[in-house]
Amino acid sequence: MLEVSAALDLILQQTAPLAAQRLPVAKTLGQVLAEDVAADVDSPPHDKAMMDGVAVAAGDLGQADAELQVLETITAGDTPQTALEPGACVRIMTGAPIPPGTAAVVMREQVAELPNGRVRVALTNTTAGKHIMRRGASMHCGEVILPRGTCLRPLEVGLLSEVGRAQVMVVGRPQVAVLATGNELVPADEQPSPGMIRNTNGPMLLAAATAAGAAPHDLGIGRDDREQLAERIAEGLQRDILLLSGGVSAGVLDLVPGVLQQLGVRQVFHKVRLKPGKPLWFGVSQHAEGQTLVFGLPGNPVSALVCFRLFVQPALQRLAGQAVASESKPLEMLRLSEPYEHSSERSVYWPARRRGTMVELLAWHGSADLRHFSAADCLAVLPAGERRYSQGELVEVLDLG
Ligand code: AMP
Ligand code: MG
């Protein structure tokens, strides 16, 4: 059986960034730039006031205060009509261009009104350049301000807008289809009859895909029936990733691997030396429009989510053109808050919670117990084997986000 790292390597070997596409900037949140973006303007485009107040000339600096004649008022969007001479000033608002001859801007709170359009300006703390932002201080026209490969946060959406980009080339957003399989499943808004349970995995995996920056597509619930599964799975094979839950273990109705192979999805591996999550199935479907990565996730919700975190999330990062976290940074190390007696033939990813610099292994009832898993903010990694962990011992920890 494959180790976790070997399974992840096989998945990532099949995974390359999606084709770039041109999109409206407002739709690109979380996507990765596929072009270098240069400024098409100087920013700010003029020397500008950074305070509401008055602009004063160099010859008036150095005094405790000065009585000055107000020449005009300049607000943001105006252009100055006059140059400043010593003895004169202009009222100026934040963002407005300063007139020629300005040495500094003095904030409004230091300005007292006098009769006949004159003001007294307290200058004690005013040095040359105060409250002025120079043209091009933020960026110069032609300068690359966002290189290809940048992941777009709200901040970058703002920057793109500042440099006149309404559309931009980004790596495509992964499209993820989710199909929950099982005769026992009913949708969340139905009361389960005897023997039935609600479909936890469908909504959970759609949410996990969305949280990871993908576009989710709900294929609903598929019954444990070859024909119906084949129909739904074929629909899912139109996306970049198809997530199935259930039907990949050793039960008589675990039909998923067989149906996938029938549909020409090439199995890359089945089963990983992992707890929870051993039954994971992974394969690839090649078709005219490209390929679909197919994950047959275990049916138990905790197993499904752990497999999503360990295997699907890195694949999504790679498809989206992002650095894969597991390749680019080591896992966090935290100290166990309690001793722990460990014995398992598989690597265990134990639900855990950070307590300051310590990590607490949570009590839970295994892979069907999503409720107690919900207290976890991370997974503690306990490698296969027998081992007595003492309190304060360092263990690797995987963030759950
Ligand atoms: P399976 O691998 O299909 O036998 O599923 C393993 C366990 O997970 C069974 O107890 C199923 O009832 C449960 N299970 C499967 N799919 C779901 C789902 N979508 N939501 C909640 N539990 C599920
Ligand atoms: Mg099943």
Short mmCIF file of C-alpha atoms and ligand atoms in Angstrom, two decimals:
data_model
loop_
_atom_site.label_atom_id
_atom_site.label_comp_id
_atom_site.label_asym_id
_atom_site.label_seq_id
_atom_site.Cartn_x
_atom_site.Cartn_y
_atom_site.Cartn_z
CA MET A 1 0.00 0.00 0.00
CA LEU A 2 1.24 3.52 -0.81
CA GLU A 3 2.49 5.92 1.84
CA VAL A 4 0.83 9.35 1.98
CA SER A 5 3.80 11.16 0.44
CA ALA A 6 4.10 8.66 -2.43
CA ALA A 7 0.38 8.96 -3.15
CA LEU A 8 0.61 12.75 -3.19
CA ASP A 9 3.62 12.59 -5.53
CA LEU A 10 1.62 10.43 -7.97
CA ILE A 11 -1.27 12.91 -7.87
CA LEU A 12 0.96 15.92 -8.45
CA GLN A 13 2.73 14.16 -11.33
CA GLN A 14 -0.63 14.14 -13.12
CA THR A 15 -1.36 17.77 -12.33
CA ALA A 16 -0.30 20.92 -14.20
CA PRO A 17 -1.55 24.52 -14.10
CA LEU A 18 -4.72 25.11 -16.14
CA ALA A 19 -4.69 27.23 -19.30
CA ALA A 20 -4.66 31.00 -18.81
CA GLN A 21 -7.79 33.02 -19.55
CA ARG A 22 -8.67 36.71 -19.74
CA LEU A 23 -11.21 37.66 -17.06
CA PRO A 24 -12.80 40.79 -15.62
CA VAL A 25 -10.63 41.74 -12.64
CA ALA A 26 -13.59 41.60 -10.24
CA LYS A 27 -13.92 37.85 -10.95
CA THR A 28 -10.28 36.91 -10.32
CA LEU A 29 -10.10 36.84 -6.53
CA GLY A 30 -7.79 34.00 -5.43
CA GLN A 31 -6.53 33.31 -8.96
CA VAL A 32 -2.92 33.55 -10.13
CA LEU A 33 -1.69 36.15 -12.63
CA ALA A 34 -0.58 34.68 -15.95
CA GLU A 35 1.08 37.90 -17.19
CA ASP A 36 3.36 40.62 -15.84
CA VAL A 37 1.31 43.75 -15.17
CA ALA A 38 2.97 47.15 -15.60
CA ALA A 39 1.73 50.55 -14.46
CA ASP A 40 0.26 52.70 -17.24
CA VAL A 41 0.48 55.86 -15.10
CA ASP A 42 2.68 57.48 -12.48
CA SER A 43 1.01 57.18 -9.10
CA PRO A 44 0.29 59.60 -7.72
CA PRO A 45 -0.03 61.35 -11.10
CA HIS A 46 0.96 64.71 -9.53
CA ASP A 47 2.67 65.95 -6.34
CA LYS A 48 -0.30 65.81 -4.01
CA ALA A 49 -1.48 67.02 -0.64
CA MET A 50 -1.92 64.30 1.98
CA MET A 51 -3.90 66.50 4.39
CA ASP A 52 -6.71 69.02 4.29
CA GLY A 53 -5.03 72.35 5.09
CA VAL A 54 -2.96 75.02 3.35
CA ALA A 55 -0.01 74.80 0.96
CA VAL A 56 2.81 77.19 1.91
CA ALA A 57 5.90 78.48 0.07
CA ALA A 58 9.54 77.76 1.00
CA GLY A 59 10.25 81.36 1.94
CA ASP A 60 7.67 81.18 4.77
CA LEU A 61 9.12 78.10 6.50
CA GLY A 62 11.39 78.50 9.53
CA GLN A 63 9.14 80.98 11.37
CA ALA A 64 6.97 80.08 14.38
CA ASP A 65 3.92 81.30 12.49
CA ALA A 66 3.05 83.40 9.46
CA GLU A 67 0.11 85.54 8.32
CA LEU A 68 -0.62 84.57 4.73
CA GLN A 69 -3.00 85.67 1.94
CA VAL A 70 -5.20 82.84 0.62
CA LEU A 71 -5.03 82.78 -3.22
CA GLU A 72 -7.49 79.98 -4.03
CA THR A 73 -9.00 76.69 -2.86
CA ILE A 74 -7.92 73.48 -4.62
CA THR A 75 -9.92 70.29 -4.11
CA ALA A 76 -9.20 66.78 -5.44
CA GLY A 77 -9.88 66.78 -9.19
CA ASP A 78 -8.95 70.50 -9.62
CA THR A 79 -5.77 71.82 -11.15
CA PRO A 80 -3.97 74.78 -9.49
CA GLN A 81 -4.49 78.17 -11.21
CA THR A 82 -1.68 80.09 -9.46
CA ALA A 83 1.91 79.61 -8.31
CA LEU A 84 2.82 80.22 -4.66
CA GLU A 85 5.03 83.14 -3.59
CA PRO A 86 6.18 83.83 -0.02
CA GLY A 87 3.42 85.60 1.89
CA ALA A 88 0.68 83.66 0.09
CA CYS A 89 -0.89 80.23 0.47
CA VAL A 90 -3.72 78.17 -1.01
CA ARG A 91 -6.35 76.11 0.77
CA ILE A 92 -5.85 72.56 -0.34
CA MET A 93 -7.72 69.28 0.21
CA THR A 94 -6.35 65.73 0.48
CA GLY A 95 -5.47 64.33 -2.94
CA ALA A 96 -5.40 67.69 -4.73
CA PRO A 97 -2.34 68.69 -6.80
CA ILE A 98 -0.13 71.21 -5.00
CA PRO A 99 0.60 74.47 -6.88
CA PRO A 100 4.12 75.27 -8.19
CA GLY A 101 6.25 76.85 -5.45
CA THR A 102 4.73 74.75 -2.62
CA ALA A 103 7.25 73.69 0.04
CA ALA A 104 4.88 71.95 2.46
CA VAL A 105 1.26 71.40 3.43
CA VAL A 106 0.12 72.47 6.88
CA MET A 107 -2.86 70.69 8.34
CA ARG A 108 -6.09 72.56 8.84
CA GLU A 109 -5.92 72.26 12.65
CA GLN A 110 -2.84 74.57 12.59
CA VAL A 111 -4.60 77.27 10.56
CA ALA A 112 -6.60 80.16 12.13
CA GLU A 113 -8.93 82.34 10.04
CA LEU A 114 -8.26 86.10 9.90
CA PRO A 115 -10.31 88.87 8.19
CA ASN A 116 -9.91 89.76 4.49
CA GLY A 117 -9.03 86.31 3.18
CA ARG A 118 -5.98 85.97 5.37
CA VAL A 119 -4.95 83.13 7.71
CA ARG A 120 -2.43 82.65 10.51
CA VAL A 121 -0.52 79.42 10.04
CA ALA A 122 1.43 77.76 12.87
CA LEU A 123 4.68 76.55 11.23
CA THR A 124 6.73 75.25 14.19
CA ASN A 125 6.58 71.58 13.12
CA THR A 126 6.55 72.18 9.39
CA THR A 127 9.60 71.12 7.41
CA ALA A 128 10.03 71.09 3.62
CA GLY A 129 8.02 68.28 1.97
CA LYS A 130 5.68 67.71 4.92
CA HIS A 131 2.29 66.15 3.99
CA ILE A 132 3.26 66.02 0.29
CA MET A 133 3.37 62.80 -1.70
CA ARG A 134 5.59 63.20 -4.78
CA ARG A 135 4.51 62.20 -8.27
CA GLY A 136 5.49 58.57 -8.94
CA ALA A 137 6.35 57.85 -5.28
CA SER A 138 4.13 54.77 -5.38
CA MET A 139 4.87 53.64 -8.96
CA HIS A 140 6.26 54.89 -12.25
CA CYS A 141 4.62 54.41 -15.64
CA GLY A 142 6.05 51.26 -17.29
CA GLU A 143 7.21 49.66 -14.04
CA VAL A 144 6.07 46.03 -13.49
CA ILE A 145 4.06 46.22 -10.29
CA LEU A 146 2.58 42.70 -10.24
CA PRO A 147 4.64 39.85 -11.69
CA ARG A 148 3.15 36.74 -13.30
CA GLY A 149 2.54 34.15 -10.56
CA THR A 150 1.07 36.62 -8.05
CA CYS A 151 -2.00 35.29 -6.25
CA LEU A 152 -4.72 37.92 -6.41
CA ARG A 153 -6.08 39.13 -3.07
CA PRO A 154 -8.42 42.14 -2.68
CA LEU A 155 -5.28 44.29 -2.43
CA GLU A 156 -4.07 43.21 -5.89
CA VAL A 157 -7.56 43.72 -7.34
CA GLY A 158 -7.23 47.32 -6.15
CA LEU A 159 -3.74 47.69 -7.64
CA LEU A 160 -4.88 46.29 -11.00
CA SER A 161 -7.67 48.85 -11.04
CA GLU A 162 -5.23 51.65 -10.15
CA VAL A 163 -3.19 50.83 -13.26
CA GLY A 164 -6.20 50.71 -15.54
CA ARG A 165 -6.69 46.96 -15.84
CA ALA A 166 -10.37 46.03 -16.09
CA GLN A 167 -9.41 42.60 -17.48
CA VAL A 168 -6.38 40.47 -16.81
CA MET A 169 -4.85 37.11 -17.81
CA VAL A 170 -5.06 34.56 -14.97
CA VAL A 171 -4.57 30.82 -14.61
CA GLY A 172 -8.01 29.20 -14.93
CA ARG A 173 -10.10 28.50 -11.84
CA PRO A 174 -10.39 24.72 -11.25
CA GLN A 175 -13.90 23.35 -11.86
CA VAL A 176 -14.78 20.70 -9.30
CA ALA A 177 -17.76 18.33 -9.56
CA VAL A 178 -18.98 16.53 -6.44
CA LEU A 179 -21.03 13.31 -6.44
CA ALA A 180 -22.00 11.63 -3.16
CA THR A 181 -22.80 7.94 -3.64
CA GLY A 182 -24.88 5.66 -1.42
CA ASN A 183 -28.34 4.08 -1.30
CA GLU A 184 -28.61 5.23 2.32
CA LEU A 185 -28.30 8.96 1.60
CA VAL A 186 -31.04 11.58 1.73
CA PRO A 187 -30.57 15.33 1.17
CA ALA A 188 -30.17 17.59 4.22
CA ASP A 189 -33.73 18.92 3.97
CA GLU A 190 -35.27 15.45 4.30
CA GLN A 191 -36.05 13.42 7.40
CA PRO A 192 -34.15 10.12 7.12
CA SER A 193 -36.38 7.02 7.29
CA PRO A 194 -35.08 3.93 9.19
CA GLY A 195 -31.63 2.88 7.97
CA MET A 196 -31.04 6.13 6.11
CA ILE A 197 -28.69 9.03 6.90
CA ARG A 198 -28.27 12.51 5.49
CA ASN A 199 -25.74 13.36 2.81
CA THR A 200 -22.99 15.07 4.79
CA ASN A 201 -20.21 14.77 2.25
CA GLY A 202 -21.84 16.44 -0.73
CA PRO A 203 -22.30 19.89 0.82
CA MET A 204 -19.05 19.54 2.81
CA LEU A 205 -16.92 18.78 -0.25
CA LEU A 206 -18.59 21.53 -2.29
CA ALA A 207 -17.73 23.94 0.54
CA ALA A 208 -14.17 22.61 0.79
CA ALA A 209 -13.69 23.12 -2.95
CA THR A 210 -15.09 26.65 -2.75
CA ALA A 211 -12.86 27.48 0.23
CA ALA A 212 -9.87 26.25 -1.77
CA GLY A 213 -10.69 28.72 -4.57
CA ALA A 214 -12.33 26.27 -6.99
CA ALA A 215 -15.70 26.58 -8.73
CA PRO A 216 -18.03 23.89 -7.33
CA HIS A 217 -20.58 21.84 -9.34
CA ASP A 218 -23.10 19.75 -7.41
CA LEU A 219 -23.99 16.38 -8.97
CA GLY A 220 -26.23 15.48 -6.03
CA ILE A 221 -26.61 11.91 -4.76
CA GLY A 222 -25.87 8.86 -6.90
CA ARG A 223 -27.45 5.53 -5.98
CA ASP A 224 -25.34 2.36 -5.77
CA ASP A 225 -26.37 1.27 -9.24
CA ARG A 226 -23.89 0.84 -12.09
CA GLU A 227 -25.99 2.55 -14.72
CA GLN A 228 -26.95 5.55 -12.64
CA LEU A 229 -23.40 5.97 -11.34
CA ALA A 230 -21.98 5.78 -14.88
CA GLU A 231 -24.38 8.52 -16.02
CA ARG A 232 -23.53 10.89 -13.16
CA ILE A 233 -19.82 10.17 -13.31
CA ALA A 234 -19.76 10.86 -17.07
CA GLU A 235 -21.22 14.28 -16.29
CA GLY A 236 -18.50 14.90 -13.70
CA LEU A 237 -15.78 13.98 -16.19
CA GLN A 238 -16.44 17.29 -17.96
CA ARG A 239 -14.72 19.12 -15.07
CA ASP A 240 -11.08 19.45 -14.02
CA ILE A 241 -11.67 17.41 -10.87
CA LEU A 242 -14.40 14.91 -9.97
CA LEU A 243 -14.83 14.15 -6.28
CA LEU A 244 -16.84 11.05 -5.45
CA SER A 245 -17.62 9.99 -1.92
CA GLY A 246 -18.37 6.44 -0.80
CA GLY A 247 -18.38 3.17 -2.68
CA VAL A 248 -14.59 2.69 -2.79
CA SER A 249 -14.13 0.16 0.06
CA ALA A 250 -14.70 -3.59 0.10
CA GLY A 251 -18.50 -3.71 0.48
CA VAL A 252 -20.80 -5.52 -1.95
CA LEU A 253 -22.17 -2.16 -3.18
CA ASP A 254 -18.79 -0.45 -3.48
CA LEU A 255 -19.15 -0.09 -7.24
CA VAL A 256 -17.24 3.13 -7.86
CA PRO A 257 -13.80 1.80 -8.95
CA GLY A 258 -15.43 -0.66 -11.38
CA VAL A 259 -17.67 1.98 -12.96
CA LEU A 260 -14.76 4.41 -13.26
CA GLN A 261 -12.65 1.83 -15.06
CA GLN A 262 -15.60 0.95 -17.30
CA LEU A 263 -15.72 4.64 -18.28
CA GLY A 264 -12.04 4.61 -19.21
CA VAL A 265 -10.74 6.40 -16.13
CA ARG A 266 -7.22 5.09 -15.61
CA GLN A 267 -6.55 4.01 -12.03
CA VAL A 268 -3.33 5.49 -10.64
CA PHE A 269 -3.70 4.02 -7.14
CA HIS A 270 -6.25 2.53 -4.76
CA LYS A 271 -5.66 2.59 -0.98
CA VAL A 272 -3.15 4.57 1.05
CA ARG A 273 -1.43 3.61 4.31
CA LEU A 274 -3.37 6.30 6.10
CA LYS A 275 -5.88 6.60 8.96
CA PRO A 276 -8.50 7.89 8.44
CA GLY A 277 -8.68 7.60 4.66
CA LYS A 278 -7.28 4.19 3.66
CA PRO A 279 -9.81 3.40 0.84
CA LEU A 280 -8.87 6.48 -1.28
CA TRP A 281 -9.01 5.81 -5.03
CA PHE A 282 -7.30 8.09 -7.56
CA GLY A 283 -7.31 8.04 -11.33
CA VAL A 284 -7.16 10.18 -14.45
CA SER A 285 -9.53 10.49 -17.39
CA GLN A 286 -8.13 11.81 -20.68
CA HIS A 287 -10.55 13.40 -23.13
CA ALA A 288 -10.71 15.82 -26.02
CA GLU A 289 -10.92 18.94 -23.82
CA GLY A 290 -8.11 17.86 -21.50
CA GLN A 291 -8.16 15.66 -18.44
CA THR A 292 -10.11 15.09 -15.24
CA LEU A 293 -8.50 14.06 -11.97
CA VAL A 294 -10.87 11.65 -10.24
CA PHE A 295 -10.79 11.15 -6.48
CA GLY A 296 -12.88 8.35 -5.01
CA LEU A 297 -12.99 9.59 -1.42
CA PRO A 298 -13.98 7.31 1.45
CA GLY A 299 -17.63 7.55 2.55
CA ASN A 300 -17.07 8.37 6.18
CA PRO A 301 -17.10 12.15 6.44
CA VAL A 302 -13.94 12.59 8.52
CA SER A 303 -12.01 10.33 6.14
CA ALA A 304 -13.38 12.24 3.16
CA LEU A 305 -12.33 15.58 4.61
CA VAL A 306 -8.88 14.38 5.68
CA CYS A 307 -8.31 13.02 2.16
CA PHE A 308 -9.48 16.32 0.71
CA ARG A 309 -6.98 18.18 2.88
CA LEU A 310 -4.08 15.81 2.17
CA PHE A 311 -4.59 15.14 -1.55
CA VAL A 312 -7.25 17.28 -3.23
CA GLN A 313 -6.15 20.63 -1.81
CA PRO A 314 -2.55 20.33 -3.12
CA ALA A 315 -3.89 19.22 -6.51
CA LEU A 316 -6.14 22.29 -6.59
CA GLN A 317 -3.19 24.53 -5.72
CA ARG A 318 -1.16 23.04 -8.56
CA LEU A 319 -4.05 23.37 -11.07
CA ALA A 320 -4.56 26.99 -10.03
CA GLY A 321 -0.88 27.80 -10.63
CA GLN A 322 -0.11 28.26 -6.93
CA ALA A 323 2.89 26.88 -5.06
CA VAL A 324 1.90 23.59 -3.43
CA ALA A 325 2.19 24.22 0.29
CA SER A 326 3.51 20.73 1.12
CA GLU A 327 6.39 21.25 -1.34
CA SER A 328 7.26 24.81 -0.42
CA LYS A 329 7.21 24.84 3.37
CA PRO A 330 7.87 22.34 6.15
CA LEU A 331 5.06 21.31 8.47
CA GLU A 332 4.63 23.18 11.72
CA MET A 333 6.02 21.41 14.84
CA LEU A 334 4.14 21.64 18.16
CA ARG A 335 4.57 20.01 21.58
CA LEU A 336 2.04 17.41 22.75
CA SER A 337 -0.02 18.65 25.70
CA GLU A 338 -0.45 15.08 27.08
CA PRO A 339 1.45 11.81 26.77
CA TYR A 340 0.08 9.42 24.16
CA GLU A 341 0.41 5.68 23.56
CA HIS A 342 0.47 5.17 19.79
CA SER A 343 0.10 1.94 17.85
CA SER A 344 -0.94 1.79 14.20
CA GLU A 345 0.14 0.12 10.98
CA ARG A 346 -0.83 3.25 9.11
CA SER A 347 0.15 6.90 9.49
CA VAL A 348 -2.49 8.54 11.63
CA TYR A 349 -3.72 12.10 11.07
CA TRP A 350 -5.31 12.75 14.45
CA PRO A 351 -7.76 15.62 14.95
CA ALA A 352 -6.06 18.10 17.25
CA ARG A 353 -6.29 21.60 18.58
CA ARG A 354 -3.57 24.16 19.18
CA ARG A 355 -3.24 25.39 22.79
CA GLY A 356 -0.66 28.18 22.64
CA THR A 357 2.61 26.45 21.69
CA MET A 358 1.14 23.02 22.55
CA VAL A 359 -1.17 20.74 20.61
CA GLU A 360 -3.94 18.65 22.20
CA LEU A 361 -5.05 15.36 20.62
CA LEU A 362 -8.86 15.40 20.71
CA ALA A 363 -11.11 12.59 21.88
CA TRP A 364 -13.27 11.37 18.98
CA HIS A 365 -15.10 8.26 17.82
CA GLY A 366 -13.34 7.71 14.54
CA SER A 367 -14.02 8.46 10.94
CA ALA A 368 -17.82 8.76 11.19
CA ASP A 369 -17.62 11.29 14.05
CA LEU A 370 -17.65 14.63 12.31
CA ARG A 371 -19.16 16.31 15.36
CA HIS A 372 -16.13 15.85 17.65
CA PHE A 373 -13.81 16.42 14.69
CA SER A 374 -15.33 19.90 14.43
CA ALA A 375 -13.33 21.01 17.49
CA ALA A 376 -10.09 20.38 15.57
CA ASP A 377 -8.10 23.19 13.95
CA CYS A 378 -5.28 20.91 12.80
CA LEU A 379 -4.23 17.30 12.30
CA ALA A 380 -1.35 15.86 14.35
CA VAL A 381 0.74 13.51 12.23
CA LEU A 382 1.63 10.27 14.01
CA PRO A 383 3.75 8.02 11.73
CA ALA A 384 3.01 4.28 11.53
CA GLY A 385 4.50 2.14 14.28
CA GLU A 386 4.38 1.67 18.02
CA ARG A 387 5.53 4.57 20.06
CA ARG A 388 5.03 6.11 23.48
CA TYR A 389 4.87 9.88 23.08
CA SER A 390 5.72 11.85 26.20
CA GLN A 391 4.18 15.15 27.17
CA GLY A 392 6.01 18.05 25.50
CA GLU A 393 7.32 15.90 22.64
CA LEU A 394 7.34 17.61 19.23
CA VAL A 395 4.91 16.34 16.59
CA GLU A 396 4.19 17.55 13.05
CA VAL A 397 0.93 19.40 12.63
CA LEU A 398 -1.08 20.05 9.46
CA ASP A 399 -3.30 23.12 9.44
CA LEU A 400 -7.00 22.59 8.72
CA GLY A 401 -7.61 26.21 7.72
P1 AMP B 1 -19.04 3.39 1.88
O1 AMP B 1 -17.57 3.46 1.64
O2 AMP B 1 -19.85 3.83 0.74
O3 AMP B 1 -19.42 2.05 2.39
O4 AMP B 1 -19.32 4.42 3.06
C1 AMP B 1 -18.68 4.27 4.31
C2 AMP B 1 -19.53 4.91 5.40
O5 AMP B 1 -19.70 6.26 5.13
C3 AMP B 1 -20.91 4.33 5.49
O6 AMP B 1 -21.28 4.25 6.86
C4 AMP B 1 -21.77 5.33 4.77
O7 AMP B 1 -23.09 5.35 5.23
C5 AMP B 1 -21.06 6.62 5.10
N1 AMP B 1 -21.28 7.62 4.06
C6 AMP B 1 -21.11 7.42 2.73
N2 AMP B 1 -21.42 8.53 2.04
C7 AMP B 1 -21.80 9.45 2.94
C8 AMP B 1 -22.23 10.80 2.84
N3 AMP B 1 -22.31 11.40 1.66
N4 AMP B 1 -22.54 11.45 3.97
C9 AMP B 1 -22.46 10.82 5.17
N5 AMP B 1 -22.02 9.58 5.32
C10 AMP B 1 -21.71 8.87 4.23
MG MG B 2 -21.66 3.33 0.06
#
